[in-house]
XYZ file of C-alpha atoms in Angstrom:
294
model
C 132.259 47.700 100.375
C 131.209 48.022 104.007
C 131.976 51.730 103.836
C 129.590 52.234 100.908
C 126.360 52.312 102.969
C 127.927 54.772 105.401
C 129.148 56.939 102.527
C 125.669 56.974 101.001
C 124.107 57.907 104.330
C 126.460 60.871 104.551
C 125.547 61.907 101.011
C 121.831 61.619 101.845
C 122.370 63.788 104.915
C 124.354 66.364 102.963
C 121.741 66.402 100.178
C 118.950 66.917 102.701
C 120.851 69.715 104.416
C 121.623 71.399 101.097
C 117.986 71.141 100.045
C 116.820 72.614 103.349
C 119.246 75.521 103.155
C 118.444 76.333 99.539
C 114.686 76.286 100.184
C 115.042 78.381 103.339
C 117.269 80.887 101.524
C 114.705 81.145 98.725
C 111.913 81.937 101.203
C 114.058 84.498 103.038
C 115.005 86.176 99.768
C 111.341 86.338 98.735
C 110.348 87.852 102.098
C 113.092 90.472 102.325
C 112.796 91.590 98.690
C 109.001 91.789 98.716
C 107.249 95.167 98.829
C 104.154 93.674 100.472
C 103.348 94.847 103.994
C 102.452 91.268 104.956
C 105.572 89.648 103.513
C 106.977 88.886 106.975
C 104.239 86.275 107.412
C 106.205 84.178 104.936
C 108.844 83.531 107.598
C 106.554 80.995 109.260
C 106.798 78.869 106.108
C 110.584 78.497 106.309
C 110.434 75.110 108.147
C 107.814 73.730 105.750
C 109.641 74.784 102.595
C 112.878 73.644 104.178
C 111.410 70.193 104.805
C 110.251 70.036 101.201
C 113.731 71.042 100.046
C 115.298 68.368 102.243
C 113.027 65.686 100.757
C 113.839 66.913 97.271
C 117.563 66.734 98.056
C 117.151 63.135 99.237
C 115.173 62.304 96.083
C 117.985 63.679 93.900
C 120.533 61.573 95.779
C 118.272 58.496 95.489
C 117.951 58.907 91.718
C 121.680 59.443 91.370
C 122.497 56.278 93.322
C 119.932 54.193 91.440
C 121.167 55.277 88.018
C 124.829 54.848 88.958
C 124.065 51.329 90.245
C 122.262 50.473 87.008
C 125.069 51.824 84.843
C 127.659 49.932 86.902
C 125.662 46.699 86.640
C 125.002 46.483 90.351
C 121.246 46.665 89.765
C 119.050 45.604 86.871
C 117.318 48.330 84.827
C 113.950 46.816 85.714
C 114.681 46.774 89.456
C 112.416 48.742 91.805
C 114.903 51.547 92.648
C 115.599 52.220 88.974
C 111.893 52.174 88.061
C 111.087 54.523 90.950
C 113.875 56.796 89.793
C 112.402 56.792 86.308
C 109.038 57.832 87.704
C 110.664 60.608 89.719
C 112.499 61.880 86.642
C 109.294 61.784 84.596
C 107.453 63.732 87.287
C 110.285 66.267 87.408
C 110.160 66.645 83.623
C 106.387 67.208 83.690
C 106.738 69.776 86.468
C 109.526 71.587 84.624
C 107.442 71.658 81.433
C 104.406 73.045 83.281
C 106.605 75.615 85.040
C 108.105 76.802 81.741
C 104.617 77.053 80.275
C 103.450 79.139 83.240
C 106.496 81.408 83.060
C 105.945 81.999 79.346
C 102.257 82.767 79.877
C 103.069 85.120 82.754
C 105.701 86.927 80.662
C 103.198 87.532 77.850
C 100.395 88.498 80.254
C 102.678 91.033 81.985
C 104.073 92.546 78.776
C 102.543 96.009 78.145
C 103.467 95.579 74.465
C 101.310 92.456 74.129
C 98.369 92.791 71.757
C 94.773 92.081 72.826
C 94.840 89.002 70.589
C 97.902 87.649 72.394
C 96.247 88.213 75.761
C 93.063 86.493 74.589
C 95.110 83.481 73.463
C 96.847 83.258 76.847
C 93.495 83.508 78.659
C 92.240 80.453 76.732
C 95.384 78.400 77.374
C 95.531 75.541 79.853
C 97.986 76.536 82.588
C 98.274 73.828 85.278
C 100.505 75.771 87.696
C 99.710 79.085 89.389
C 97.007 80.016 86.900
C 95.711 82.820 89.136
C 99.003 84.729 88.869
C 98.612 84.726 85.092
C 94.972 85.846 85.339
C 95.967 88.737 87.599
C 98.665 89.835 85.141
C 96.207 89.586 82.235
C 93.644 91.843 83.903
C 96.274 94.342 85.023
C 97.691 94.612 81.505
C 96.778 97.987 79.950
C 95.931 96.203 76.678
C 93.439 93.759 78.254
C 90.460 93.561 75.859
C 86.898 94.264 76.962
C 85.842 90.682 76.214
C 88.410 89.268 78.656
C 87.412 91.728 81.391
C 83.741 90.997 80.835
C 84.341 87.250 81.105
C 86.054 87.720 84.480
C 83.065 89.612 85.855
C 80.573 87.149 84.369
C 82.431 84.305 86.048
C 82.449 86.253 89.320
C 84.079 83.553 91.447
C 87.188 85.526 92.401
C 86.440 88.841 94.097
C 89.955 90.193 93.620
C 89.887 89.550 89.874
C 86.492 91.260 89.677
C 87.988 94.212 91.545
C 90.854 94.446 89.055
C 88.363 94.379 86.190
C 86.379 97.102 87.941
C 89.445 99.362 87.930
C 90.426 98.737 84.298
C 89.676 101.546 81.828
C 88.623 99.063 79.103
C 85.817 97.515 81.152
C 82.481 98.424 79.487
C 80.025 100.542 81.448
C 77.327 97.780 81.629
C 79.943 95.495 83.203
C 80.849 98.152 85.755
C 77.144 98.448 86.577
C 76.968 94.697 87.061
C 79.860 94.833 89.519
C 78.145 97.634 91.444
C 74.887 95.668 91.597
C 76.603 92.555 92.958
C 77.436 91.512 96.520
C 79.102 94.132 98.672
C 82.634 93.371 99.747
C 85.885 95.279 100.031
C 87.805 92.853 97.833
C 85.184 92.901 95.072
C 84.304 96.626 95.092
C 87.737 98.159 95.729
C 88.649 98.512 92.071
C 85.321 99.976 90.999
C 85.665 102.707 93.636
C 88.762 103.982 91.793
C 87.317 103.920 88.268
C 87.362 107.320 86.531
C 84.024 106.599 84.787
C 82.110 105.651 87.911
C 78.540 106.976 87.730
C 76.538 108.693 90.492
C 74.330 105.590 90.750
C 77.384 103.399 91.340
C 78.702 105.824 93.934
C 75.381 105.683 95.769
C 75.425 101.885 95.723
C 78.974 101.722 97.113
C 78.591 104.545 99.621
C 75.143 103.733 101.016
C 76.274 101.010 103.419
C 76.097 100.491 107.160
C 77.390 97.979 109.697
C 74.248 95.892 109.170
C 75.270 95.129 105.574
C 78.211 93.044 106.794
C 78.426 89.917 108.902
C 81.456 90.999 110.909
C 82.981 94.236 112.140
C 86.221 93.405 110.357
C 84.459 93.256 106.996
C 82.880 96.661 107.594
C 86.223 98.162 108.645
C 87.955 96.771 105.571
C 85.154 98.103 103.368
C 85.702 101.598 104.784
C 89.449 101.267 104.246
C 89.453 99.937 100.682
C 86.170 101.176 99.193
C 84.938 104.308 100.953
C 88.444 105.777 101.243
C 89.010 105.052 97.537
C 85.739 106.787 96.679
C 86.896 109.900 98.533
C 90.097 109.940 96.473
C 88.188 109.491 93.192
C 87.787 112.892 91.462
C 84.782 111.534 89.541
C 82.444 111.630 92.565
C 80.390 114.724 93.345
C 81.099 117.082 96.209
C 77.792 116.078 97.761
C 78.806 112.421 97.754
C 82.198 113.383 99.197
C 80.554 115.337 102.015
C 78.213 112.482 102.934
C 81.019 109.928 103.067
C 83.214 112.325 105.052
C 80.417 112.778 107.600
C 80.168 109.094 108.520
C 80.180 108.303 112.208
C 83.257 106.583 113.685
C 85.251 106.251 110.454
C 88.155 103.864 110.293
C 91.654 105.332 110.381
C 92.309 105.219 106.639
C 88.895 106.656 105.807
C 89.487 109.557 108.198
C 93.003 109.952 106.794
C 91.584 110.132 103.257
C 89.276 112.941 104.378
C 91.939 115.114 105.965
C 94.377 114.600 103.075
C 91.807 115.426 100.387
C 92.037 118.879 98.736
C 88.222 118.791 98.552
C 87.820 118.660 102.331
C 86.938 121.797 104.242
C 88.787 122.888 107.367
C 85.829 121.715 109.427
C 85.938 118.279 107.808
C 89.681 118.006 108.390
C 89.273 118.929 112.058
C 86.435 116.453 112.497
C 88.393 113.626 110.829
C 91.353 114.315 113.107
C 89.160 114.009 116.183
C 87.888 110.516 115.307
C 91.130 108.614 115.862
C 94.187 108.487 118.038
C 97.122 110.780 118.551
C 98.687 110.129 115.144
C 95.525 111.109 113.293
C 95.043 114.137 115.561
C 98.597 115.380 114.920
C 98.246 114.799 111.186
C 95.058 116.852 111.161
C 96.733 119.681 113.095
C 99.581 119.713 110.577
C 97.124 119.793 107.688
C 95.077 122.592 109.251
C 98.235 124.627 109.769
C 99.306 124.056 106.186
C 95.943 125.300 104.951
C 95.965 128.280 107.249
C 92.761 127.213 108.997
């Protein structure tokens, strides 16, 4: 009997180690299989997820010991360890149920064969875990109904969701106009800049910005990267609007790159864009000028 406590300590240690390794492996798999350019940031979360996995491993061992003691008659069913184990199992069951609900909702929201009615039903469902992932999938779905997209813009709390609605072909024109009339921001306006039905008035609203419209330089640089560059790539904008955006002083790298890669840009515009950045941009412009025979 004296060896029992030592044996349980070893099992706790092994459970914690297994939990840590499984959690760390999950994070590493997510990082190295992700297509996101910022996925490597996830590596800093390995210790935190590993600690959570270790605690979960200890909790599993604790529940196992408590239930085995109760079944063997070593502890009463109403004892504290058994009651705590019951609470842990109940919490695990609730979490598993919520996770299954979220996975089902996400599967429907991501299904291009889903009907607008199915998507509307999912949008009205209570989803306690990772609701935003489901909302993103709903708005990206090609079958997303106009009413759902309108509701996202009317709510207006999440700039990225508004941006996705701004890019969706089912978003009504008055809703697109409302997005354009709202606060400027790269995250909120990025989708609208790509919309094939963008109007000249919307283009003017998005393009007529300066550094003074933003609190920080970073915001202005991101706006050039995600909004102005997207406008240049949008075939719906006029040549006049293209020329005015291409003539901006000190464009960010991706805005200049959008100019020199555009078939609408003149040789002069390509040369000017290549002169606004570093060596990479300069060499890219030279290659483009040569290809065009300028």
